[in-house]
Coordinates of C-alpha atoms in Angstrom, one line a residue:
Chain M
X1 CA 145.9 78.4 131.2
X2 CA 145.8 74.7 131.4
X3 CA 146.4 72.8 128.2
X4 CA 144.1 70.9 126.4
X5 CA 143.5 67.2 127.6
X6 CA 144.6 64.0 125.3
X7 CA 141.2 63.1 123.2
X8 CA 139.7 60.3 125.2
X9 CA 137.9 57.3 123.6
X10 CA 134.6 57.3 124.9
X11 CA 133.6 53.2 124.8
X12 CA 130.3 53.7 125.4
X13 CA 129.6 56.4 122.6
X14 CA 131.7 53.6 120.0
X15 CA 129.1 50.5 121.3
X16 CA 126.1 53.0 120.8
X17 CA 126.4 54.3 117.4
X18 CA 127.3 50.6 116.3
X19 CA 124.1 49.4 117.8
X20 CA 122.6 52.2 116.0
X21 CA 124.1 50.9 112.5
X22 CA 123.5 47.2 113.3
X23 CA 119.5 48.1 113.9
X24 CA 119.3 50.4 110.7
X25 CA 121.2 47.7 108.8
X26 CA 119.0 45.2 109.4
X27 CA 115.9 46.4 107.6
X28 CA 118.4 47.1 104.5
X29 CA 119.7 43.7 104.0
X30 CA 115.9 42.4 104.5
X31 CA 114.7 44.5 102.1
X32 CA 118.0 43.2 99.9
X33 CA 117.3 39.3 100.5
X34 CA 113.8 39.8 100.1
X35 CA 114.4 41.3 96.6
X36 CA 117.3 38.4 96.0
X37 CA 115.2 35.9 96.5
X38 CA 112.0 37.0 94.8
X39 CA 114.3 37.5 91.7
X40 CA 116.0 34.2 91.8
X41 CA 113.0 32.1 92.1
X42 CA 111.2 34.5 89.1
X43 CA 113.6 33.9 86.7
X44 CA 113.9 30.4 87.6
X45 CA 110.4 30.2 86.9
X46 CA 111.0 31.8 83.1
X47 CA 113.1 29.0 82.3
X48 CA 109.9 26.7 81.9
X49 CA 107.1 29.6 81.2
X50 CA 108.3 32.2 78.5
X51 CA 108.0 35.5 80.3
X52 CA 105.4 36.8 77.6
X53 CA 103.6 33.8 78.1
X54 CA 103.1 34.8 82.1
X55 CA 102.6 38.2 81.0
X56 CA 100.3 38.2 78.2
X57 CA 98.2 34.6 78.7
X58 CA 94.7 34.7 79.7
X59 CA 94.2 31.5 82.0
X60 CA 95.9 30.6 85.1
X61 CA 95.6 27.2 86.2
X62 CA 98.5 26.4 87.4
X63 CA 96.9 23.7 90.1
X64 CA 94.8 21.8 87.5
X65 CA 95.4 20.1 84.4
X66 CA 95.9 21.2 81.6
X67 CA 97.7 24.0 83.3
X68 CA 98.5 27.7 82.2
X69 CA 100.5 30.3 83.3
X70 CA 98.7 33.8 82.1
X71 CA 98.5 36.6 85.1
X72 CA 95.7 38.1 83.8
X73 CA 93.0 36.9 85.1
X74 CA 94.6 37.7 88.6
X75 CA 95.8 41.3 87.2
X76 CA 92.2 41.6 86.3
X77 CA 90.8 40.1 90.2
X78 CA 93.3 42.4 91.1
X79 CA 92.4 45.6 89.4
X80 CA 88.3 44.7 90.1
X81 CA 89.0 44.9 93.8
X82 CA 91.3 48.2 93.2
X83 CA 89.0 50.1 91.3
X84 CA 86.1 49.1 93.6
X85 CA 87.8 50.1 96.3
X86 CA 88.5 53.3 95.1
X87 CA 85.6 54.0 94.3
X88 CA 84.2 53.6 97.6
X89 CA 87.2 55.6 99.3
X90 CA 88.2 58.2 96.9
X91 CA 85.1 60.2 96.7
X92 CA 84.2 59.6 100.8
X93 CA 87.8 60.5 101.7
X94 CA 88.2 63.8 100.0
X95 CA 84.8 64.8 101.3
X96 CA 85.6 63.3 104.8
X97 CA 88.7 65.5 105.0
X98 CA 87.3 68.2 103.5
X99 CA 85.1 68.4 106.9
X100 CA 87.6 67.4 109.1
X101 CA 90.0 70.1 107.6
X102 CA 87.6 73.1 106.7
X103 CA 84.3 72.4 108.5
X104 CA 84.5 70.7 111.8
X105 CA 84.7 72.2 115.1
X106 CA 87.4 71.5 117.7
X107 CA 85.3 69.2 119.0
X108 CA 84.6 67.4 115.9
X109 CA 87.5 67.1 115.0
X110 CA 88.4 65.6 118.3
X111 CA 86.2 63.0 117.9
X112 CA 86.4 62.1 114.3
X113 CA 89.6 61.6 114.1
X114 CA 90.1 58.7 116.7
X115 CA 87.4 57.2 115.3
X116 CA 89.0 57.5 111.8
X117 CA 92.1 55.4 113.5
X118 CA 90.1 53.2 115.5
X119 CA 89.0 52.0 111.6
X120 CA 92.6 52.3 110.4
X121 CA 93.4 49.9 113.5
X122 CA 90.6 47.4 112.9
X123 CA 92.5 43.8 111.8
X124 CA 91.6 42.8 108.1
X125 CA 90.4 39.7 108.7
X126 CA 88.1 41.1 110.9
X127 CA 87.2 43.0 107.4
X128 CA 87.1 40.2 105.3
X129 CA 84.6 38.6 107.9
X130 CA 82.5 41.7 107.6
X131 CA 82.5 41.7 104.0
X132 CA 81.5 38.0 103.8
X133 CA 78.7 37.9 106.5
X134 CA 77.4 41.4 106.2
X135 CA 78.2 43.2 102.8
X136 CA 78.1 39.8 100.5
X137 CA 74.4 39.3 102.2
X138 CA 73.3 42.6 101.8
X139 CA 74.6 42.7 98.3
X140 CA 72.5 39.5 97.4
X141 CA 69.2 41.2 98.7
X142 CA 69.9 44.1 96.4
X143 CA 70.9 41.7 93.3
X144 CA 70.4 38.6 93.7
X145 CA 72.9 37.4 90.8
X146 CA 75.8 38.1 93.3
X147 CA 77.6 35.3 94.1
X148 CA 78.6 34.0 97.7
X149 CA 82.3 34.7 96.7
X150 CA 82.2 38.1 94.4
X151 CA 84.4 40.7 94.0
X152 CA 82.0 44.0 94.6
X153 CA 81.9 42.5 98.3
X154 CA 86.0 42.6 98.9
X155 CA 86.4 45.7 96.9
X156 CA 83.5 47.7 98.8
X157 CA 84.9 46.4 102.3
X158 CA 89.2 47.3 100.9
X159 CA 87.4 51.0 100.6
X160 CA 86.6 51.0 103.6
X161 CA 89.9 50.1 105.0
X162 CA 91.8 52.4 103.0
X163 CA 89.2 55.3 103.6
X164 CA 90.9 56.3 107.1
X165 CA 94.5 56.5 105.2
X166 CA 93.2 58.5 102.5
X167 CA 90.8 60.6 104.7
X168 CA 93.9 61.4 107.1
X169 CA 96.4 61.9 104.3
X170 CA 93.7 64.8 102.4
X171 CA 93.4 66.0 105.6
X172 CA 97.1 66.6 106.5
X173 CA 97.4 67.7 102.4
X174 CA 94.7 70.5 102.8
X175 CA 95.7 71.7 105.9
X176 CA 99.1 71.7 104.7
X177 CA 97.6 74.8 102.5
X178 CA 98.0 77.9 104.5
X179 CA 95.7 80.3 106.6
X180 CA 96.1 83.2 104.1
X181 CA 95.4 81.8 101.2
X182 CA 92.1 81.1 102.4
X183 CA 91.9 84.8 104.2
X184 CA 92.7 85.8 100.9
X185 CA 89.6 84.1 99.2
X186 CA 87.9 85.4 101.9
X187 CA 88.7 89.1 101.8
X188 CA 87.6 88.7 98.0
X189 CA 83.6 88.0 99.0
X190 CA 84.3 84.0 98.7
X191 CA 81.5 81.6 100.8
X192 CA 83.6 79.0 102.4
X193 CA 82.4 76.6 100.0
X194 CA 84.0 78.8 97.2
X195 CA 87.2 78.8 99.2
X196 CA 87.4 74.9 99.7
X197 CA 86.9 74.2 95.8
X198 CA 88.4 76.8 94.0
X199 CA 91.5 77.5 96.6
X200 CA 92.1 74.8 98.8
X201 CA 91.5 71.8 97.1
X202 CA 93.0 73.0 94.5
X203 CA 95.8 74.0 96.3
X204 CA 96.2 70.4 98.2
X205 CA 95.6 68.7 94.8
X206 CA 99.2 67.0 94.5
X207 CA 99.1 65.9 98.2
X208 CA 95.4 64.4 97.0
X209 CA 96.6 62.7 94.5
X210 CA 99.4 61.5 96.2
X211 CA 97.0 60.1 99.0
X212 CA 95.1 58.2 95.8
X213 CA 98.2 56.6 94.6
X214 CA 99.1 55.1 98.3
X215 CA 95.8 53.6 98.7
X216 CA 95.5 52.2 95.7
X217 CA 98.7 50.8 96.5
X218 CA 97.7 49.7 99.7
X219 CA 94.5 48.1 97.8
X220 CA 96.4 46.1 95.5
X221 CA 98.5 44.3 97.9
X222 CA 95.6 44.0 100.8
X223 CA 95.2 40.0 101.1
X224 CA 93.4 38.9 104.3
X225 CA 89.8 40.3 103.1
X226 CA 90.1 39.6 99.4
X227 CA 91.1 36.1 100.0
X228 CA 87.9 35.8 102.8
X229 CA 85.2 37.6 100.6
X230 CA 86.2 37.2 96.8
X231 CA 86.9 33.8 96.1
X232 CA 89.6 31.9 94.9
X233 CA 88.3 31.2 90.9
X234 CA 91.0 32.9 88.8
X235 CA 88.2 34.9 86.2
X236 CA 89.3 37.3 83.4
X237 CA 86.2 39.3 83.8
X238 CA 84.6 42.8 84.4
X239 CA 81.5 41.5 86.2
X240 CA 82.4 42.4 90.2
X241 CA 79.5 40.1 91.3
X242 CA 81.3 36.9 90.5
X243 CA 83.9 35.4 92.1
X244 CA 87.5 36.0 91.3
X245 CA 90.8 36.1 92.5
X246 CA 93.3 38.1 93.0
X247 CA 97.3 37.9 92.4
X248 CA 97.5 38.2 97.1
X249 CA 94.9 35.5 97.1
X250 CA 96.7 33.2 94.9
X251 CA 99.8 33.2 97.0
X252 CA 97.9 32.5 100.1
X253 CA 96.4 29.4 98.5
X254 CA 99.1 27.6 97.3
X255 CA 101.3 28.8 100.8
X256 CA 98.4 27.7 102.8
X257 CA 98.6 24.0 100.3
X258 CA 101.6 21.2 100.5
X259 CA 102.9 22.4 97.3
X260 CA 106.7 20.8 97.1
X261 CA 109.3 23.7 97.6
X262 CA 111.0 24.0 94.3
X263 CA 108.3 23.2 91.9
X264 CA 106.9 25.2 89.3
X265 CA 103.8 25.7 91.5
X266 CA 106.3 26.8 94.0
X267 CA 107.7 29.0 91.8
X268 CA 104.2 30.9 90.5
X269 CA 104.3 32.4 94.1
X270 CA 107.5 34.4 93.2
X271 CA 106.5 34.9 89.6
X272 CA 103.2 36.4 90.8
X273 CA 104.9 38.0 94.1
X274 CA 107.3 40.1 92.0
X275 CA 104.3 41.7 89.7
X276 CA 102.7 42.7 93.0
X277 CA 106.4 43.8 94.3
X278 CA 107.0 45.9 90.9
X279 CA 103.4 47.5 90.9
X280 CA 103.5 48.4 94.5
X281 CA 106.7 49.7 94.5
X282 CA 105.9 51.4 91.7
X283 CA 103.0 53.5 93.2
X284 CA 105.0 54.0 96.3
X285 CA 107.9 55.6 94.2
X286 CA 104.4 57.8 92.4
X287 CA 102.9 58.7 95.5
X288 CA 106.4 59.8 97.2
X289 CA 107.7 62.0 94.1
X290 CA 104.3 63.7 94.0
X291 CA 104.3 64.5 98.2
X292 CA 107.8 65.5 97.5
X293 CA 106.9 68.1 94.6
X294 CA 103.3 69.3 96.7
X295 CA 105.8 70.3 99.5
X296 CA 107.3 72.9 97.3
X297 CA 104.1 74.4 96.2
X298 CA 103.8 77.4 98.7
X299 CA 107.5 78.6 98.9
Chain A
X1 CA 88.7 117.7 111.9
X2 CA 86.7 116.8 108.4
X3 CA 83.1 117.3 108.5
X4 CA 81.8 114.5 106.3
X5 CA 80.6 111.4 107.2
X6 CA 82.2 108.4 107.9
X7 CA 82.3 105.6 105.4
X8 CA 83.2 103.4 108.6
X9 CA 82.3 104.3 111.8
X10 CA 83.4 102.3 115.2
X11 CA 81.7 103.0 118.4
X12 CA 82.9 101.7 121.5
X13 CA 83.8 98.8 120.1
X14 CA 85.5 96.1 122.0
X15 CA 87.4 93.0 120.9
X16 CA 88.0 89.9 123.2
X17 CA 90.2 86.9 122.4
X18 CA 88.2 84.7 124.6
X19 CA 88.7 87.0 128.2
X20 CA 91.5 89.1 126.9
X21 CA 90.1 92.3 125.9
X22 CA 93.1 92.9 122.7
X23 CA 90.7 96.0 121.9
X24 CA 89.2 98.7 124.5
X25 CA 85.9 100.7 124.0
X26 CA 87.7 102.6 121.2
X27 CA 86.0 104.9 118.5
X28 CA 87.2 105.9 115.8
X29 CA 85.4 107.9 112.1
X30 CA 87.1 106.2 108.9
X31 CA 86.4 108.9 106.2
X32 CA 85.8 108.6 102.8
X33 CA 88.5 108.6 100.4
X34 CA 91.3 109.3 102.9
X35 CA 94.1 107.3 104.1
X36 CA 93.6 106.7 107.6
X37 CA 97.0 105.3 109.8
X38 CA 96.6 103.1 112.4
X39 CA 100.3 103.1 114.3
X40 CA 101.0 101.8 117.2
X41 CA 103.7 99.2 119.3
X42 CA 103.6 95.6 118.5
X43 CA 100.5 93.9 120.3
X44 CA 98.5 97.4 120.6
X45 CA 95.4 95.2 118.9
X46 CA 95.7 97.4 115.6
X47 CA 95.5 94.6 113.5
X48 CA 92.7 93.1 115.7
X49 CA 90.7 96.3 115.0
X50 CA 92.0 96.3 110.8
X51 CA 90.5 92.6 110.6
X52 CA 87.1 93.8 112.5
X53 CA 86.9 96.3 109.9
X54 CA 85.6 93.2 107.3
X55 CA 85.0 90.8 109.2
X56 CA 87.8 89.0 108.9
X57 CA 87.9 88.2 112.8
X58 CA 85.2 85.5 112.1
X59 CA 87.4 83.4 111.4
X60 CA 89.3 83.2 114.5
X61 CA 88.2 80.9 117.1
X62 CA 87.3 82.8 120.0
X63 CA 87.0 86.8 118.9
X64 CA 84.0 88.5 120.0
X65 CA 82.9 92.3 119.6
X66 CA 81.6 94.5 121.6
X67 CA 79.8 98.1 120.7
X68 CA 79.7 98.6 116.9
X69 CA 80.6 99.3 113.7
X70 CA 78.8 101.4 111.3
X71 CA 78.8 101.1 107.6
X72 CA 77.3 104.1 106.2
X73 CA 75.2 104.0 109.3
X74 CA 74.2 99.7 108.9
X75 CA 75.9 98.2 111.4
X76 CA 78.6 95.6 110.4
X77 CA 78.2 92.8 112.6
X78 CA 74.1 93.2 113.1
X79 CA 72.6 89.8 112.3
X80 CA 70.7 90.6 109.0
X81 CA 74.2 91.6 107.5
X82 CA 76.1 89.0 105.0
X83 CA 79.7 89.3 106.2
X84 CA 80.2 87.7 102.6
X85 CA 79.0 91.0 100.7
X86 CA 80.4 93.0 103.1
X87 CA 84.4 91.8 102.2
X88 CA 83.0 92.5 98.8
X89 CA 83.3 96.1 99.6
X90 CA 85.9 96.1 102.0
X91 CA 88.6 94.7 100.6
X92 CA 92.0 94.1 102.4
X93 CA 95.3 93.1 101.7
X94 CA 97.5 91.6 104.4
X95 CA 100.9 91.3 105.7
X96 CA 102.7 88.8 103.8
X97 CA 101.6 88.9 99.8
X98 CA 99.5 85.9 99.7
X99 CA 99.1 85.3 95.9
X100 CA 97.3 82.0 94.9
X101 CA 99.1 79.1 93.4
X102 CA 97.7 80.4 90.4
X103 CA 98.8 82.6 87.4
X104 CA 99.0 85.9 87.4
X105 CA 95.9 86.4 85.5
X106 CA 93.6 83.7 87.1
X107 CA 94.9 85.9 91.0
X108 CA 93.4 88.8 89.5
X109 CA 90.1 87.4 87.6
X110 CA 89.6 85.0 90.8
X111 CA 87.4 87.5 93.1
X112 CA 85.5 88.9 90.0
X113 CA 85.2 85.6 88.6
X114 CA 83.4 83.8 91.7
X115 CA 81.1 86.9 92.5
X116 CA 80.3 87.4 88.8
X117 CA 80.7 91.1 88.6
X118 CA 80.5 90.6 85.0
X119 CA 82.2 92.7 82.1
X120 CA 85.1 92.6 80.2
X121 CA 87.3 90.2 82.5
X122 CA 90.4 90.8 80.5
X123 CA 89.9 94.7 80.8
X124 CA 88.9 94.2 84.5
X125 CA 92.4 92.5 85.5
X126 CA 94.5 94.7 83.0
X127 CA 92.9 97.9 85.0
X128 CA 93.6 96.1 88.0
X129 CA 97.1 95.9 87.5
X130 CA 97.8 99.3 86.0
X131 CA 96.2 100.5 89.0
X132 CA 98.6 98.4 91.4
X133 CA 101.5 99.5 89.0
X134 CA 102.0 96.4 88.5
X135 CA 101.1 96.0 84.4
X136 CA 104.1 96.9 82.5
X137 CA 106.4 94.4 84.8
X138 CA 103.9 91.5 83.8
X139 CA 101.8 92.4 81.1
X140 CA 103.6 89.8 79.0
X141 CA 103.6 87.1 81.5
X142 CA 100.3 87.0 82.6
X143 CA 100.3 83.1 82.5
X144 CA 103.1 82.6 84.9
X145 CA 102.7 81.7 88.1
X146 CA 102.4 84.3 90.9
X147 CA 104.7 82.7 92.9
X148 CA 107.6 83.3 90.7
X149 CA 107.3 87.0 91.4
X150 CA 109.8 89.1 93.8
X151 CA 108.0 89.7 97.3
X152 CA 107.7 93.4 96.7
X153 CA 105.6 92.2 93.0
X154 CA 103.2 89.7 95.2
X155 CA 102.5 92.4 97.2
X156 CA 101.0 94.8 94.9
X157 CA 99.5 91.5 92.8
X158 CA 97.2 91.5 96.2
X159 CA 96.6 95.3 96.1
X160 CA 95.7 94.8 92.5
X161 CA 93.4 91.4 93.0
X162 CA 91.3 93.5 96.2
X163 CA 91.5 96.6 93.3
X164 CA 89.9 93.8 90.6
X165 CA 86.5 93.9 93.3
X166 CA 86.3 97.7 93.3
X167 CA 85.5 97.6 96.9
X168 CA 84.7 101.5 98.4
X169 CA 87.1 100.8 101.1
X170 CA 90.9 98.5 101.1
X171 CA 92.4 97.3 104.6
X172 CA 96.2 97.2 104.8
X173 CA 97.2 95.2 107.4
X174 CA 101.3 96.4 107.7
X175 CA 101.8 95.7 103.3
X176 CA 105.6 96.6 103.5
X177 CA 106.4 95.4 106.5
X178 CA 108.6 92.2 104.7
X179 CA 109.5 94.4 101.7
X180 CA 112.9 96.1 100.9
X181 CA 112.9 99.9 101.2
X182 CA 112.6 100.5 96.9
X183 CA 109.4 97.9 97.0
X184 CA 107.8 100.0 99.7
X185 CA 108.2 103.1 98.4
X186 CA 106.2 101.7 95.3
X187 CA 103.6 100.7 97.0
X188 CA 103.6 104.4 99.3
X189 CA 102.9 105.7 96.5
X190 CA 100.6 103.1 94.9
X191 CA 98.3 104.5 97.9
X192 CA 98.6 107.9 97.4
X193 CA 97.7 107.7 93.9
X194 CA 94.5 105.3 95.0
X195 CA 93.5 107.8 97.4
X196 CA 91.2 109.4 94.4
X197 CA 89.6 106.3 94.2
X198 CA 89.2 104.6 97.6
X199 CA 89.0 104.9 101.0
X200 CA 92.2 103.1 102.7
X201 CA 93.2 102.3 106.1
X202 CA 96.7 101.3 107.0
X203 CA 97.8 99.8 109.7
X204 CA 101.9 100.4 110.0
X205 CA 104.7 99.8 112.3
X206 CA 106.4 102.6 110.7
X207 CA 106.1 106.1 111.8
X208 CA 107.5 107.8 108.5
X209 CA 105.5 105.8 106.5
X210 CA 102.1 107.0 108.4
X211 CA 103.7 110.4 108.0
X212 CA 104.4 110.0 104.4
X213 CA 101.3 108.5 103.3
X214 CA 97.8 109.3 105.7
X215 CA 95.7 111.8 105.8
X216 CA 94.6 111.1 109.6
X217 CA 96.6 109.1 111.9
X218 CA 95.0 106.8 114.9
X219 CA 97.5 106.0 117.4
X220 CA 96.8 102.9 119.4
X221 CA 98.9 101.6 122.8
X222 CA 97.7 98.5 124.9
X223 CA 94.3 98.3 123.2
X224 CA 93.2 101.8 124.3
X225 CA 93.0 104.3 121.2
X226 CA 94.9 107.2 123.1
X227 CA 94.8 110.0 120.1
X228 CA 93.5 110.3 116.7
X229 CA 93.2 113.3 114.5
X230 CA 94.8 114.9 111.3
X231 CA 98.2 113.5 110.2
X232 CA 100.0 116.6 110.4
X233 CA 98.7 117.4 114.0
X234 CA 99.7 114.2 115.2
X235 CA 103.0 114.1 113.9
X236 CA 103.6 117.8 115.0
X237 CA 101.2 119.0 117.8
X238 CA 99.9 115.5 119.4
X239 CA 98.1 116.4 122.1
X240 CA 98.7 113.4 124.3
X241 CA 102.5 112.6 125.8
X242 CA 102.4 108.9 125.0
X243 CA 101.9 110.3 121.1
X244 CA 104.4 112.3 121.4
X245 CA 106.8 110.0 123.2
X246 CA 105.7 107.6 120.6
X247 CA 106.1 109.3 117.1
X248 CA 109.1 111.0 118.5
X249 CA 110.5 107.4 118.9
X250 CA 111.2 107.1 122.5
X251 CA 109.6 104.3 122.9
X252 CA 108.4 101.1 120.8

C-alpha cells in the first residue's frame, strides 16, 4: 500500500475562508464604530447638559432661544406614534395570521401572503405621503380639530407598515404549534374556533409576543413617515391630533439644517440617537430572548 | 361471530387521498364494548380507516370517502351530522402523546370544560386519571406541566383526557408504538380493564399486542381488508394465507 501524501497547502481554500472573515468582520467593527461614536459624542454632550437634566426636563428647544434640553417631549412624540401604531397593527395582525395560519385555503394563502410583502416592500416615504395626503384628510373630515401635522395620522399609517411584519411573524409563531395539538382539540369535540383560542394561540403566545416587541421596535425607530405626517413641534402631550415630534424626526431636522459639526446642537443628535439606540436594542434583546424560549415550548 | 349490533359499522367504504385509493371497498362491524385490532404492514391504510372512524380525515386536504359508515345505524359522514358531536363520542388518542402545553389538570378538564359537560370538574379529571392509571403518579402534581412527564405518562394523560369526555367508543391509532416495553404493558392493560366500559379500536404494528389485547382482529394489506373475525381464530385458524403468512411473521 502506498503511503500517505505530504499535507498540501491548498492556496485557494487559505484566500477563501479569509475573504470569508474579512466580509463577516466588517459588519462587526461597523456596529463597534457606530456604538464608539454615538458614545463619544453623548458624553461630550453631558459635559454642558447634566444627564438628568436631558433625561428628566420637559422642553426641548434646542434650536431656539432660550434653549432646553429635556427628551421628553420627543419620548412622548415617540411613544404617541408607538402606541398608535400598535394599536392599529396588533389587533389586525394576530387576527390576520390567525386566517392565514388556521383558516385560509391554499389558495388564499397563496395570494395573501404576497400581497402581505408587497406592503412590507412598499418605501416609507411613500407611507408618510399617504398618511399626509390621504389619512391626515380623512382624519379632518371625521374631526375637524386634527391638525395638518398630527400624530394619529403617522401612528395609524407606522401600523400599517409594521402590520405585514407582525402578521408574518404570528403567522410563522402559530404554525410553529404542531398538527396534533390541534388533532387533539379536535378529537375532544372542539369547533375550530375553540381550537384557535384556547390551544393555538395560546400555544404561539410567546412567539406573539415576541412579534409585538419587534414592531414596536420597528415603530419607534421608523423616521421617513413620522417626519412627513407628524410635524416637527416638540409637544409633551397625549392629544394624537396635534402635531408633535418624535426623537427620528428631530435628528432628521437638524441633519437636514447647517448645524456646525461639533456644537451642542450637533451633539443633541447623538444624545437623542443613543436613547433610540438603547430602547431599540433593548426590545431587540426582549423580542430575541422570548423567540428563543417559545422555541422550547413543544419539546 | 358475535351477534349484536355494531356500535360502528363501515360498508364498503372507500378512502381516496386525491386519486390514490389508501382504502378499498372494505367492511368491517365494530362491536360494542370489544377491542377490535386493526394490524396490518406499514402503509395498509389502517390508520386512514382509524381517522375515518371520527372524522378526523376532515382535516386533511384532499381525503374523500366512499360507501359509509354507520353509527348506530346514522350514518357518519351524511350531511345533517355535526362531525363536532360526533368526536364527542368517539374519542381517539394518537400515536405520539400529544398533551397540551398545559398542566396536568387544565389537559384533563380541557375537553369537558369547552363542551360544558357540567359536574364536579375536579371529580371528573380525578376519575379520569384513575381510570388511565395514571392518578397515584400525579395526584400531587396536578399543576405541573404535562410536558415534564415520561413519554409512557403523556400517553396515558391522552387516554385519560379522551376518558374525561366519556365517549362510547376510543380510537387508538398505534398508542405504544414510541413507548418502552414496561410503558406499553401499562397501557395493554389500561385497555383491557376499559374494555367494561368502552368500545375500543386499536390499530397496532404489533402482532402480540393484537393478540394480547383484542377481542376481534381486522387484518388489513394494501388497502384491501383481507380477513377479520375473532382474535383467537385469526391468530390460530386464519383462514386466508396472506393472514397467516402475516401473523406468523413472514412478512412485514
Amino acid at each position: 500500500m502506498a503511503e500517505l501524501s505530504a499535507k498540501k497547502t491548498r492556496w485557494n481554500e487559505w484566500v477563501l475562508e479569509k475573504l470569508f472573515f474579512f466580509c463577516a468582520f466588517v459588519s462587526v467593527i461597523t456596529t463597534a464604530a457606530v456604538i464608539f461614536i454615538l458614545l463619544e459624542e453623548t458624553l461630550t454632550f453631558f459635559e454642558t447638559v447634566p444627564v438628568l437634566e436631558f433625561l428628566t426636563g420637559t422642553r426641548w428647544t434646542p434650536l431656539l432661544e432660550p434653549k432646553h434640553y429635556g427628551i421628553l417631549p420627543l419620548v412622548a412624540g415617540t411613544m404617541l406614534i408607538v402606541m398608535g401604531a400598535a394599536i392599529v397593527a396588533l389587533p389586525i395582525g394576530v387576527a390576520s395570521a390567525i386566517f392565514l395560519s388556521e383558516y385560509a385555503s391554499h389558495r388564499a394563502r397563496s395570494i395573501i401572503k404576497p400581497i402581505l410583502e408587497i406592503l412590507a416592500g412598499i418605501p416609507t416615504v411613500v407611507y408618510g405621503y399617504f398618511a399626509l395626503t390621504f389619512i391626515t384628510p380623512g382624519l379632518r373630515v371625521i374631526l375637524p380639530d386634527t391638525q395638518i401635522f398630527n400624530a394619529a395620522s403617522a401612528a395609524i399609517v407606522v401600523g400599517i407598515m409594521v402590520l405585514p411584519m407582525v402578521a408574518s411573524l404570528c403567522d410563522d409563531a402559530l404554525r410553529a404549534v404542531p398538527a396534533s395539538l390541534r388533532h387533539g382539540g379536535y378529537s375532544l369535540g372542539a369547533t375550530s374556533f375553540e381550537v384557535t383560542t384556547r390551544i393555538v394561540v395560546p400555544a404561539g403566545l410567546s412567539g406573539i409576543f415576541a412579534a409585538f416587541v419587534l414592531a414596536v421596535s420597528r415603530a419607534i425607530g421608523e423616521t421617513m413617515a413620522v417626519t412627513l405626517a407628524a410635524g416637527a413641534t416638540p409637544n409633551l402631550t397625549a392629544n394624537p391630533l396635534e402635531s408633535i415630534q418624535t426623537m427620528t424626526a428631530y435628528i432628521v431636522q437638524v441633519s437636514l439644517g447647517d448645524t456646525p459639526s461639533g456644537s451642542l446642537t450637533y451633539q443633541t443628535l447623538f444624545a437623542v440617537a443613543s436613547v433610540l439606540f438603547v430602547s431599540t436594542l433593548m426590545l431587540n434583546i426582549l423580542g430575541t430572548w422570548v423567540m428563543r424560549r417559545f422555541r422550547e415550548v413543544y419539546e | 361471530m358475535s351477534d349484536q349490533t355494531p356500535i360502528l359499522n363501515a360498508k364498503d367504504l372507500s378512502i381516496f387521498y386525491g386519486d390514490n385509493e389508501a382504502v378499498k371497498s372494505i367492511s368491517l362491524p365494530i362491536f360494542e364494548k370489544k377491542i377490535t385490532a386493526i394490524i396490518g404492514p406499514s402503509g395498509c391504510g389502517k390508520s386512514t380507516f382509524l381517522r375515518s372512524l371520527n372524522r378526523m380525515n376532515d382535516f386533511i386536504d384532499g381525503v374523500s370517502h366512499h360507501g359509509e359508515i354507520l353509527y348506530r345505524d346514522q350514518d357518519l359522514y351524511a350531511d345533517s351530522v355535526d362531525p363536532v358531536e360526533a368526536r364527542l363520542r368517539i374519542g381517539m388518542v394518537f400515536q405520539k402523546a400529544n398533551p397540551f402545553p398545559k398542566s396536568i389538570y387544565r389537559n384533563i378538564a380541557w375537553g369537558p370544560n369547552i363542551n360544558q359537560l357540567g359536574g364536579n370538574l375536579d371529580l371528573r379529571v380525578e376519575n379520569a386519571l384513575k381510570q388511565a392509571a395514571l392518578w397515584d403518579e400525579v395526584a400531587d402534581r396536578l399543576d405541573d406541566s404535562a410536558l415534564n412527564l415520561s413519554g409512557g405518562q403523556q400517553q396515558r394523560l391522552c387516554i385519560a383526557r379522551a376518558l374525561a369526555m366519556e365517549p362510547e367508543v376510543i380510537l387508538m391509532d398505534e398508542p405504544c408504538s414510541a413507548l418502552d416495553p414496561i410503558s406499553t404493558l401499562a397501557i395493554e392493560d389500561l385497555i383491557e380493564e376499559l374494555k367494561a366500559k368502552y368500545t375500543i379500536v386499536i390499530v397496532t404494528h404489533n402482532m402480540q399486542q393484537a393478540a394480547r389485547v383484542s377481542d376481534y382482529t381486522a387484518f388489513m394489506e394494501n388497502g384491501v381488508l383481507v380477513e377479520f373475525g375473532e382474535t383467537d381464530q385469526v391468530f390460530t385458524r386464519p383462514k386466508e394465507k396472506r393472514t397467516e403468512e402475516y401473523v406468523t411473521g413472514r412478512f412485514g
